Amino acid sequence: MSSLLSSCSGVFFLIGTNSIRNNSASEVIAQVDNLIDLIRSHHTHLKHQTDISISSVFPCLKPSFLFSSISTLLSNINNYNTLLNDLATRKNFTVVDLPITVDQLNHDGMHIHINHLPYLWSIIQQYFDILVYQKTTKPSLSHSRSRKAIARRNKRRHEKQKKRQAIQTVTRPIARIWKLQDLKTYLKYKNIKYGRLPEIRHHQLCIQFNNQLHQQHAEQILNFTDFDEQSYYNWISHEHS
């Protein structure tokens, strides 16, 4: 392992759900913290944010001895992902979000169903492609640009993002009863990573995305009845159960 790390320009860690099923979030984060320090103490070239990447942990519905109910297990997983992002800010590494939901799990409630494995590999492959491109592109000269030039560049990026969001949109019918906060909470539960939620018009919910894979994920996950009145009551009942 040490010889491989010495010759590589980056490393990616895929964290399995078993670690989070059998340990508290804080315990696993402490292990990740130590791992980052250990790697950088022996391999000083892996010092930039994108040199070390760690995946988030997707949901799991298989309780363990430590977490005997699905709700406590999911709470531990959510806590871990939150702590991981906080640690990434402090330790300067990258968290790679894996937008896998419970609907994409196998019957055991823990592993990804074989039909959805290509989706997982495509997310990871896309991340690697972007990473390789960034590492092989010449360093940015933005520090030498004038403030006006930087402002123009940021404005163009913002306009491009708005156009991209307008194209990368998932539309679903929605009942009047859905409140914005309940809608956001439901999308978070479904692990839908959206970019923007425009105002609802003519009972149509338009969910805009910055990332095409996140859009494709939402198209697979969200049914056309997910936002009707009955689904709302089912969701509220689930939230208070």
Short mmCIF file of N, CA and C in Angstrom, two decimals, residues 78-241:
data_model
loop_
_atom_site.label_atom_id
_atom_site.label_comp_id
_atom_site.label_asym_id
_atom_site.label_seq_id
_atom_site.Cartn_x
_atom_site.Cartn_y
_atom_site.Cartn_z
N ASN A 78 -26.53 9.40 8.72
CA ASN A 78 -26.64 10.83 8.42
C ASN A 78 -25.65 11.64 9.26
N ASN A 79 -25.50 11.24 10.51
CA ASN A 79 -24.56 11.93 11.40
C ASN A 79 -23.13 11.78 10.88
N TYR A 80 -22.81 10.57 10.43
CA TYR A 80 -21.47 10.32 9.88
C TYR A 80 -21.20 11.21 8.67
N ASN A 81 -22.16 11.26 7.74
CA ASN A 81 -21.95 12.06 6.53
C ASN A 81 -21.78 13.54 6.86
N THR A 82 -22.52 14.02 7.86
CA THR A 82 -22.38 15.42 8.29
C THR A 82 -21.00 15.66 8.88
N LEU A 83 -20.57 14.75 9.77
CA LEU A 83 -19.25 14.88 10.40
C LEU A 83 -18.13 14.74 9.37
N LEU A 84 -18.35 13.89 8.35
CA LEU A 84 -17.34 13.71 7.31
C LEU A 84 -17.12 15.00 6.54
N ASN A 85 -18.20 15.70 6.21
CA ASN A 85 -18.07 16.97 5.50
C ASN A 85 -17.38 18.02 6.36
N ASP A 86 -17.69 18.02 7.66
CA ASP A 86 -17.01 18.95 8.57
C ASP A 86 -15.51 18.64 8.64
N LEU A 87 -15.19 17.34 8.71
CA LEU A 87 -13.78 16.93 8.77
C LEU A 87 -13.06 17.30 7.48
N ALA A 88 -13.74 17.16 6.35
CA ALA A 88 -13.14 17.49 5.06
C ALA A 88 -12.76 18.97 4.99
N THR A 89 -13.58 19.81 5.59
CA THR A 89 -13.28 21.24 5.63
C THR A 89 -12.03 21.51 6.46
N ARG A 90 -11.92 20.81 7.59
CA ARG A 90 -10.79 21.02 8.50
C ARG A 90 -9.50 20.39 7.97
N LYS A 91 -9.62 19.22 7.34
CA LYS A 91 -8.43 18.47 6.92
C LYS A 91 -8.11 18.64 5.44
N ASN A 92 -8.94 19.39 4.73
CA ASN A 92 -8.68 19.71 3.33
C ASN A 92 -8.62 18.47 2.43
N PHE A 93 -9.70 17.69 2.43
CA PHE A 93 -9.85 16.60 1.46
C PHE A 93 -11.24 16.69 0.84
N THR A 94 -11.53 15.83 -0.12
CA THR A 94 -12.78 15.89 -0.87
C THR A 94 -13.74 14.78 -0.47
N VAL A 95 -15.01 15.12 -0.28
CA VAL A 95 -16.05 14.13 -0.05
C VAL A 95 -16.80 13.91 -1.36
N VAL A 96 -16.85 12.68 -1.80
CA VAL A 96 -17.56 12.33 -3.04
C VAL A 96 -18.94 11.79 -2.66
N ASP A 97 -19.96 12.53 -3.01
CA ASP A 97 -21.32 12.13 -2.66
C ASP A 97 -21.79 11.00 -3.57
N LEU A 98 -22.32 9.94 -2.97
CA LEU A 98 -22.88 8.82 -3.73
C LEU A 98 -24.40 8.86 -3.57
N PRO A 99 -25.13 9.37 -4.56
CA PRO A 99 -26.58 9.56 -4.43
C PRO A 99 -27.37 8.27 -4.58
N ILE A 100 -27.09 7.31 -3.71
CA ILE A 100 -27.81 6.03 -3.71
C ILE A 100 -28.92 6.11 -2.67
N THR A 101 -30.11 5.66 -3.01
CA THR A 101 -31.24 5.70 -2.07
C THR A 101 -31.65 4.28 -1.68
N VAL A 102 -32.56 4.19 -0.72
CA VAL A 102 -33.04 2.89 -0.25
C VAL A 102 -33.73 2.10 -1.36
N ASP A 103 -34.28 2.82 -2.35
CA ASP A 103 -34.95 2.15 -3.46
C ASP A 103 -33.98 1.40 -4.36
N GLN A 104 -32.69 1.71 -4.24
CA GLN A 104 -31.69 1.07 -5.09
C GLN A 104 -30.92 -0.04 -4.37
N LEU A 105 -31.36 -0.36 -3.15
CA LEU A 105 -30.69 -1.41 -2.38
C LEU A 105 -31.22 -2.79 -2.75
N ASN A 106 -30.42 -3.81 -2.47
CA ASN A 106 -30.83 -5.20 -2.67
C ASN A 106 -31.84 -5.59 -1.59
N HIS A 107 -32.33 -6.81 -1.68
CA HIS A 107 -33.34 -7.28 -0.71
C HIS A 107 -32.77 -7.37 0.70
N ASP A 108 -31.45 -7.46 0.84
CA ASP A 108 -30.87 -7.53 2.18
C ASP A 108 -30.84 -6.17 2.87
N GLY A 109 -31.19 -5.12 2.14
CA GLY A 109 -31.25 -3.79 2.73
C GLY A 109 -29.89 -3.14 2.95
N MET A 110 -28.82 -3.78 2.48
CA MET A 110 -27.48 -3.26 2.75
C MET A 110 -26.68 -3.05 1.47
N HIS A 111 -26.70 -4.01 0.56
CA HIS A 111 -25.91 -3.91 -0.66
C HIS A 111 -26.74 -3.27 -1.78
N ILE A 112 -26.04 -2.67 -2.74
CA ILE A 112 -26.72 -2.08 -3.89
C ILE A 112 -27.18 -3.19 -4.83
N HIS A 113 -28.40 -3.06 -5.31
CA HIS A 113 -28.94 -4.05 -6.25
C HIS A 113 -28.08 -4.07 -7.51
N ILE A 114 -27.89 -5.24 -8.05
CA ILE A 114 -27.02 -5.42 -9.22
C ILE A 114 -27.44 -4.54 -10.39
N ASN A 115 -28.73 -4.24 -10.52
CA ASN A 115 -29.20 -3.40 -11.63
C ASN A 115 -28.72 -1.96 -11.51
N HIS A 116 -28.38 -1.56 -10.29
CA HIS A 116 -27.98 -0.17 -10.06
C HIS A 116 -26.46 -0.01 -9.91
N LEU A 117 -25.72 -1.11 -9.99
CA LEU A 117 -24.26 -1.00 -9.88
C LEU A 117 -23.64 -0.17 -11.00
N PRO A 118 -24.12 -0.32 -12.26
CA PRO A 118 -23.54 0.52 -13.32
C PRO A 118 -23.70 2.01 -13.03
N TYR A 119 -24.81 2.38 -12.39
CA TYR A 119 -25.03 3.78 -12.02
C TYR A 119 -23.97 4.25 -11.03
N LEU A 120 -23.65 3.39 -10.04
CA LEU A 120 -22.62 3.72 -9.06
C LEU A 120 -21.26 3.87 -9.74
N TRP A 121 -20.92 2.92 -10.62
CA TRP A 121 -19.62 3.00 -11.30
C TRP A 121 -19.53 4.24 -12.18
N SER A 122 -20.65 4.63 -12.78
CA SER A 122 -20.61 5.81 -13.65
C SER A 122 -20.37 7.08 -12.84
N ILE A 123 -20.90 7.14 -11.62
CA ILE A 123 -20.66 8.30 -10.74
C ILE A 123 -19.18 8.39 -10.41
N ILE A 124 -18.61 7.24 -10.01
CA ILE A 124 -17.19 7.22 -9.65
C ILE A 124 -16.31 7.52 -10.86
N GLN A 125 -16.65 6.94 -12.02
CA GLN A 125 -15.87 7.17 -13.23
C GLN A 125 -15.92 8.64 -13.64
N GLN A 126 -17.10 9.25 -13.53
CA GLN A 126 -17.22 10.66 -13.88
C GLN A 126 -16.36 11.52 -12.95
N TYR A 127 -16.32 11.15 -11.67
CA TYR A 127 -15.49 11.90 -10.72
C TYR A 127 -14.02 11.78 -11.10
N PHE A 128 -13.57 10.57 -11.44
CA PHE A 128 -12.18 10.36 -11.85
C PHE A 128 -11.85 11.16 -13.11
N ASP A 129 -12.79 11.17 -14.07
CA ASP A 129 -12.55 11.90 -15.32
C ASP A 129 -12.36 13.39 -15.05
N ILE A 130 -13.20 13.94 -14.18
CA ILE A 130 -13.08 15.37 -13.84
C ILE A 130 -11.77 15.63 -13.12
N LEU A 131 -11.42 14.72 -12.22
CA LEU A 131 -10.19 14.87 -11.44
C LEU A 131 -8.95 14.84 -12.32
N VAL A 132 -8.91 13.88 -13.25
CA VAL A 132 -7.77 13.78 -14.16
C VAL A 132 -7.66 15.03 -15.02
N TYR A 133 -8.82 15.51 -15.49
CA TYR A 133 -8.82 16.73 -16.31
C TYR A 133 -8.26 17.92 -15.53
N GLN A 134 -8.70 18.06 -14.27
CA GLN A 134 -8.23 19.18 -13.45
C GLN A 134 -6.73 19.09 -13.18
N LYS A 135 -6.23 17.88 -12.96
CA LYS A 135 -4.81 17.71 -12.64
C LYS A 135 -3.90 17.89 -13.85
N THR A 136 -4.47 17.69 -15.05
CA THR A 136 -3.64 17.81 -16.27
C THR A 136 -3.80 19.17 -16.94
N THR A 137 -4.72 19.99 -16.42
CA THR A 137 -4.92 21.32 -16.98
C THR A 137 -3.94 22.29 -16.33
N LYS A 138 -3.46 23.23 -17.09
CA LYS A 138 -2.52 24.21 -16.55
C LYS A 138 -3.15 24.98 -15.40
N PRO A 139 -2.36 25.36 -14.40
CA PRO A 139 -2.87 26.13 -13.26
C PRO A 139 -3.58 27.39 -13.71
N SER A 140 -4.61 27.72 -12.99
CA SER A 140 -5.39 28.92 -13.33
C SER A 140 -4.58 30.18 -13.15
N LEU A 141 -4.81 31.13 -14.02
CA LEU A 141 -4.13 32.42 -13.92
C LEU A 141 -5.05 33.49 -13.34
N SER A 142 -6.09 33.05 -12.62
CA SER A 142 -7.09 33.97 -12.10
C SER A 142 -6.50 34.98 -11.13
N HIS A 143 -5.40 34.60 -10.45
CA HIS A 143 -4.82 35.51 -9.49
C HIS A 143 -4.24 36.76 -10.15
N SER A 144 -3.92 36.65 -11.46
CA SER A 144 -3.34 37.80 -12.16
C SER A 144 -4.40 38.60 -12.91
N ARG A 145 -5.63 38.15 -12.87
CA ARG A 145 -6.68 38.85 -13.57
C ARG A 145 -7.19 40.03 -12.74
N SER A 146 -7.75 40.99 -13.43
CA SER A 146 -8.33 42.12 -12.73
C SER A 146 -9.66 41.70 -12.10
N ARG A 147 -10.10 42.50 -11.14
CA ARG A 147 -11.37 42.20 -10.47
C ARG A 147 -12.53 42.22 -11.47
N LYS A 148 -12.46 43.13 -12.44
CA LYS A 148 -13.53 43.20 -13.44
C LYS A 148 -13.56 41.94 -14.29
N ALA A 149 -12.39 41.44 -14.65
CA ALA A 149 -12.32 40.22 -15.46
C ALA A 149 -12.87 39.03 -14.68
N ILE A 150 -12.52 38.95 -13.40
CA ILE A 150 -13.03 37.87 -12.55
C ILE A 150 -14.54 37.97 -12.41
N ALA A 151 -15.06 39.19 -12.26
CA ALA A 151 -16.51 39.39 -12.13
C ALA A 151 -17.22 38.96 -13.40
N ARG A 152 -16.62 39.31 -14.57
CA ARG A 152 -17.22 38.90 -15.85
C ARG A 152 -17.22 37.38 -15.98
N ARG A 153 -16.11 36.76 -15.58
CA ARG A 153 -16.03 35.30 -15.64
C ARG A 153 -17.08 34.66 -14.75
N ASN A 154 -17.23 35.16 -13.52
CA ASN A 154 -18.21 34.61 -12.59
C ASN A 154 -19.64 34.79 -13.11
N LYS A 155 -19.88 35.94 -13.76
CA LYS A 155 -21.21 36.20 -14.32
C LYS A 155 -21.51 35.20 -15.44
N ARG A 156 -20.51 34.94 -16.30
CA ARG A 156 -20.70 33.98 -17.39
C ARG A 156 -20.95 32.58 -16.82
N ARG A 157 -20.21 32.21 -15.77
CA ARG A 157 -20.41 30.91 -15.15
C ARG A 157 -21.81 30.78 -14.57
N HIS A 158 -22.27 31.87 -13.94
CA HIS A 158 -23.61 31.86 -13.35
C HIS A 158 -24.67 31.71 -14.43
N GLU A 159 -24.50 32.42 -15.54
CA GLU A 159 -25.46 32.31 -16.65
C GLU A 159 -25.45 30.91 -17.25
N LYS A 160 -24.25 30.33 -17.39
CA LYS A 160 -24.16 28.96 -17.91
C LYS A 160 -24.84 27.98 -16.96
N GLN A 161 -24.65 28.20 -15.66
CA GLN A 161 -25.28 27.31 -14.67
C GLN A 161 -26.80 27.40 -14.77
N LYS A 162 -27.34 28.61 -14.93
CA LYS A 162 -28.79 28.77 -15.05
C LYS A 162 -29.32 28.06 -16.29
N LYS A 163 -28.57 28.16 -17.40
CA LYS A 163 -28.99 27.48 -18.63
C LYS A 163 -28.92 25.96 -18.44
N ARG A 164 -27.87 25.49 -17.76
CA ARG A 164 -27.71 24.06 -17.52
C ARG A 164 -28.84 23.55 -16.63
N GLN A 165 -29.18 24.32 -15.61
CA GLN A 165 -30.27 23.93 -14.71
C GLN A 165 -31.60 23.87 -15.45
N ALA A 166 -31.81 24.82 -16.38
CA ALA A 166 -33.07 24.85 -17.13
C ALA A 166 -33.21 23.60 -18.00
N ILE A 167 -32.09 23.08 -18.49
CA ILE A 167 -32.11 21.88 -19.32
C ILE A 167 -32.21 20.63 -18.45
N GLN A 168 -31.42 20.60 -17.37
CA GLN A 168 -31.36 19.44 -16.49
C GLN A 168 -32.46 19.56 -15.43
N THR A 169 -33.70 19.31 -15.85
CA THR A 169 -34.86 19.50 -15.01
C THR A 169 -35.71 18.24 -14.97
N VAL A 170 -36.21 17.92 -13.79
CA VAL A 170 -37.17 16.83 -13.61
C VAL A 170 -38.50 17.45 -13.20
N THR A 171 -39.56 17.12 -13.92
CA THR A 171 -40.88 17.71 -13.68
C THR A 171 -41.85 16.64 -13.19
N ARG A 172 -42.56 16.96 -12.12
CA ARG A 172 -43.56 16.06 -11.56
C ARG A 172 -44.80 16.86 -11.14
N PRO A 173 -46.02 16.29 -11.32
CA PRO A 173 -47.22 16.97 -10.81
C PRO A 173 -47.18 17.01 -9.28
N ILE A 174 -47.70 18.09 -8.71
CA ILE A 174 -47.66 18.25 -7.26
C ILE A 174 -48.97 18.84 -6.75
N ALA A 175 -49.48 18.31 -5.64
CA ALA A 175 -50.71 18.80 -5.04
C ALA A 175 -50.45 20.09 -4.26
N ARG A 176 -51.49 20.91 -4.12
CA ARG A 176 -51.36 22.19 -3.42
C ARG A 176 -50.91 22.01 -1.98
N ILE A 177 -51.25 20.88 -1.37
CA ILE A 177 -51.04 20.69 0.05
C ILE A 177 -49.57 20.63 0.45
N TRP A 178 -48.68 20.33 -0.50
CA TRP A 178 -47.25 20.23 -0.18
C TRP A 178 -46.67 21.59 0.19
N LYS A 179 -46.07 21.66 1.38
CA LYS A 179 -45.38 22.87 1.82
C LYS A 179 -43.90 22.78 1.41
N LEU A 180 -43.29 23.93 1.22
CA LEU A 180 -41.91 23.97 0.73
C LEU A 180 -40.96 23.22 1.65
N GLN A 181 -41.09 23.41 2.97
CA GLN A 181 -40.19 22.76 3.90
C GLN A 181 -40.36 21.25 3.87
N ASP A 182 -41.63 20.78 3.78
CA ASP A 182 -41.88 19.34 3.68
C ASP A 182 -41.31 18.78 2.39
N LEU A 183 -41.42 19.55 1.33
CA LEU A 183 -40.88 19.13 0.04
C LEU A 183 -39.36 18.97 0.10
N LYS A 184 -38.69 19.95 0.70
CA LYS A 184 -37.23 19.89 0.82
C LYS A 184 -36.79 18.71 1.68
N THR A 185 -37.54 18.48 2.76
CA THR A 185 -37.20 17.36 3.65
C THR A 185 -37.39 16.03 2.94
N TYR A 186 -38.46 15.93 2.15
CA TYR A 186 -38.72 14.69 1.40
C TYR A 186 -37.64 14.44 0.36
N LEU A 187 -37.20 15.47 -0.35
CA LEU A 187 -36.15 15.33 -1.35
C LEU A 187 -34.83 14.94 -0.69
N LYS A 188 -34.57 15.49 0.49
CA LYS A 188 -33.36 15.11 1.22
C LYS A 188 -33.43 13.65 1.64
N TYR A 189 -34.61 13.19 2.08
CA TYR A 189 -34.80 11.79 2.46
C TYR A 189 -34.56 10.86 1.28
N LYS A 190 -34.97 11.31 0.10
CA LYS A 190 -34.78 10.52 -1.12
C LYS A 190 -33.36 10.67 -1.69
N ASN A 191 -32.55 11.49 -1.01
CA ASN A 191 -31.18 11.74 -1.44
C ASN A 191 -31.12 12.38 -2.82
N ILE A 192 -32.05 13.31 -3.06
CA ILE A 192 -32.10 14.05 -4.32
C ILE A 192 -31.27 15.31 -4.16
N LYS A 193 -30.17 15.41 -4.89
CA LYS A 193 -29.26 16.55 -4.80
C LYS A 193 -29.60 17.55 -5.90
N TYR A 194 -30.55 18.44 -5.62
CA TYR A 194 -30.99 19.39 -6.63
C TYR A 194 -30.21 20.71 -6.53
N GLY A 195 -30.28 21.49 -7.59
CA GLY A 195 -29.62 22.79 -7.58
C GLY A 195 -30.56 23.93 -7.23
N ARG A 196 -31.81 23.81 -7.70
CA ARG A 196 -32.76 24.91 -7.51
C ARG A 196 -34.19 24.39 -7.61
N LEU A 197 -35.08 25.00 -6.83
CA LEU A 197 -36.51 24.69 -6.89
C LEU A 197 -37.26 25.97 -7.29
N PRO A 198 -37.56 26.14 -8.57
CA PRO A 198 -38.30 27.33 -9.00
C PRO A 198 -39.72 27.33 -8.41
N GLU A 199 -40.37 28.46 -8.52
CA GLU A 199 -41.75 28.59 -8.03
C GLU A 199 -42.65 27.59 -8.76
N ILE A 200 -43.54 26.95 -7.99
CA ILE A 200 -44.46 25.96 -8.56
C ILE A 200 -45.57 26.67 -9.34
N ARG A 201 -45.77 26.26 -10.57
CA ARG A 201 -46.81 26.85 -11.42
C ARG A 201 -47.65 25.75 -12.04
N HIS A 202 -48.96 25.98 -12.05
CA HIS A 202 -49.91 25.06 -12.67
C HIS A 202 -49.75 23.63 -12.13
N HIS A 203 -49.51 23.53 -10.83
CA HIS A 203 -49.39 22.24 -10.14
C HIS A 203 -48.25 21.38 -10.70
N GLN A 204 -47.22 22.03 -11.22
CA GLN A 204 -46.07 21.31 -11.75
C GLN A 204 -44.81 21.69 -10.94
N LEU A 205 -44.17 20.66 -10.37
CA LEU A 205 -42.93 20.85 -9.64
C LEU A 205 -41.76 20.65 -10.60
N CYS A 206 -40.93 21.67 -10.76
CA CYS A 206 -39.75 21.58 -11.61
C CYS A 206 -38.50 21.58 -10.72
N ILE A 207 -37.78 20.49 -10.74
CA ILE A 207 -36.57 20.35 -9.92
C ILE A 207 -35.37 20.49 -10.84
N GLN A 208 -34.55 21.50 -10.62
CA GLN A 208 -33.42 21.78 -11.50
C GLN A 208 -32.12 21.29 -10.87
N PHE A 209 -31.21 20.81 -11.71
CA PHE A 209 -29.99 20.16 -11.25
C PHE A 209 -28.75 20.79 -11.88
N ASN A 210 -27.66 20.80 -11.11
CA ASN A 210 -26.37 21.25 -11.62
C ASN A 210 -25.60 20.10 -12.27
N ASN A 211 -25.98 18.88 -11.92
CA ASN A 211 -25.24 17.70 -12.33
C ASN A 211 -26.18 16.75 -13.07
N GLN A 212 -25.77 16.29 -14.24
CA GLN A 212 -26.63 15.43 -15.05
C GLN A 212 -26.89 14.08 -14.37
N LEU A 213 -25.89 13.54 -13.67
CA LEU A 213 -26.08 12.27 -12.98
C LEU A 213 -27.12 12.40 -11.88
N HIS A 214 -27.12 13.53 -11.17
CA HIS A 214 -28.12 13.77 -10.13
C HIS A 214 -29.52 13.86 -10.74
N GLN A 215 -29.60 14.47 -11.94
CA GLN A 215 -30.88 14.53 -12.64
C GLN A 215 -31.37 13.14 -13.02
N GLN A 216 -30.48 12.32 -13.57
CA GLN A 216 -30.84 10.96 -13.97
C GLN A 216 -31.26 10.14 -12.76
N HIS A 217 -30.57 10.35 -11.66
CA HIS A 217 -30.92 9.66 -10.41
C HIS A 217 -32.34 10.03 -9.98
N ALA A 218 -32.69 11.31 -10.05
CA ALA A 218 -34.03 11.76 -9.66
C ALA A 218 -35.10 11.19 -10.59
N GLU A 219 -34.80 11.13 -11.87
CA GLU A 219 -35.76 10.56 -12.83
C GLU A 219 -36.06 9.11 -12.49
N GLN A 220 -35.06 8.37 -12.03
CA GLN A 220 -35.25 6.96 -11.67
C GLN A 220 -36.03 6.80 -10.38
N ILE A 221 -35.79 7.69 -9.43
CA ILE A 221 -36.32 7.53 -8.08
C ILE A 221 -37.74 8.08 -7.92
N LEU A 222 -38.01 9.25 -8.50
CA LEU A 222 -39.27 9.95 -8.26
C LEU A 222 -40.38 9.45 -9.19
N ASN A 223 -41.44 8.89 -8.59
CA ASN A 223 -42.60 8.48 -9.35
C ASN A 223 -43.50 9.68 -9.63
N PHE A 224 -44.45 9.51 -10.54
CA PHE A 224 -45.34 10.62 -10.88
C PHE A 224 -46.44 10.81 -9.83
N THR A 225 -46.52 9.90 -8.86
CA THR A 225 -47.49 10.06 -7.77
C THR A 225 -46.82 10.45 -6.46
N ASP A 226 -45.52 10.71 -6.50
CA ASP A 226 -44.78 11.00 -5.27
C ASP A 226 -45.24 12.28 -4.59
N PHE A 227 -45.85 13.20 -5.34
CA PHE A 227 -46.21 14.49 -4.76
C PHE A 227 -47.72 14.75 -4.82
N ASP A 228 -48.51 13.65 -4.91
CA ASP A 228 -49.95 13.84 -4.84
C ASP A 228 -50.39 13.98 -3.37
N GLU A 229 -51.66 14.19 -3.15
CA GLU A 229 -52.15 14.47 -1.80
C GLU A 229 -51.97 13.28 -0.87
N GLN A 230 -52.23 12.06 -1.37
CA GLN A 230 -52.09 10.87 -0.53
C GLN A 230 -50.63 10.67 -0.13
N SER A 231 -49.71 10.91 -1.06
CA SER A 231 -48.29 10.76 -0.75
C SER A 231 -47.86 11.76 0.31
N TYR A 232 -48.46 12.94 0.29
CA TYR A 232 -48.14 13.94 1.31
C TYR A 232 -48.52 13.43 2.70
N TYR A 233 -49.74 12.91 2.83
CA TYR A 233 -50.19 12.40 4.13
C TYR A 233 -49.34 11.20 4.57
N ASN A 234 -48.97 10.37 3.61
CA ASN A 234 -48.10 9.23 3.94
C ASN A 234 -46.74 9.71 4.46
N TRP A 235 -46.23 10.77 3.82
CA TRP A 235 -44.92 11.30 4.23
C TRP A 235 -44.99 11.94 5.62
N ILE A 236 -46.04 12.71 5.86
CA ILE A 236 -46.19 13.36 7.17
C ILE A 236 -46.35 12.31 8.25
N SER A 237 -47.09 11.24 7.94
CA SER A 237 -47.25 10.15 8.91
C SER A 237 -45.92 9.48 9.19
N HIS A 238 -45.11 9.30 8.14
CA HIS A 238 -43.79 8.70 8.29
C HIS A 238 -42.88 9.58 9.13
N GLU A 239 -42.96 10.90 8.93
CA GLU A 239 -42.11 11.84 9.65
C GLU A 239 -42.39 11.86 11.15
N HIS A 240 -43.65 11.60 11.50
CA HIS A 240 -44.05 11.67 12.91
C HIS A 240 -44.20 10.30 13.56
N SER A 241 -43.78 9.26 12.84
CA SER A 241 -43.90 7.91 13.41
C SER A 241 -42.72 7.59 14.30
#
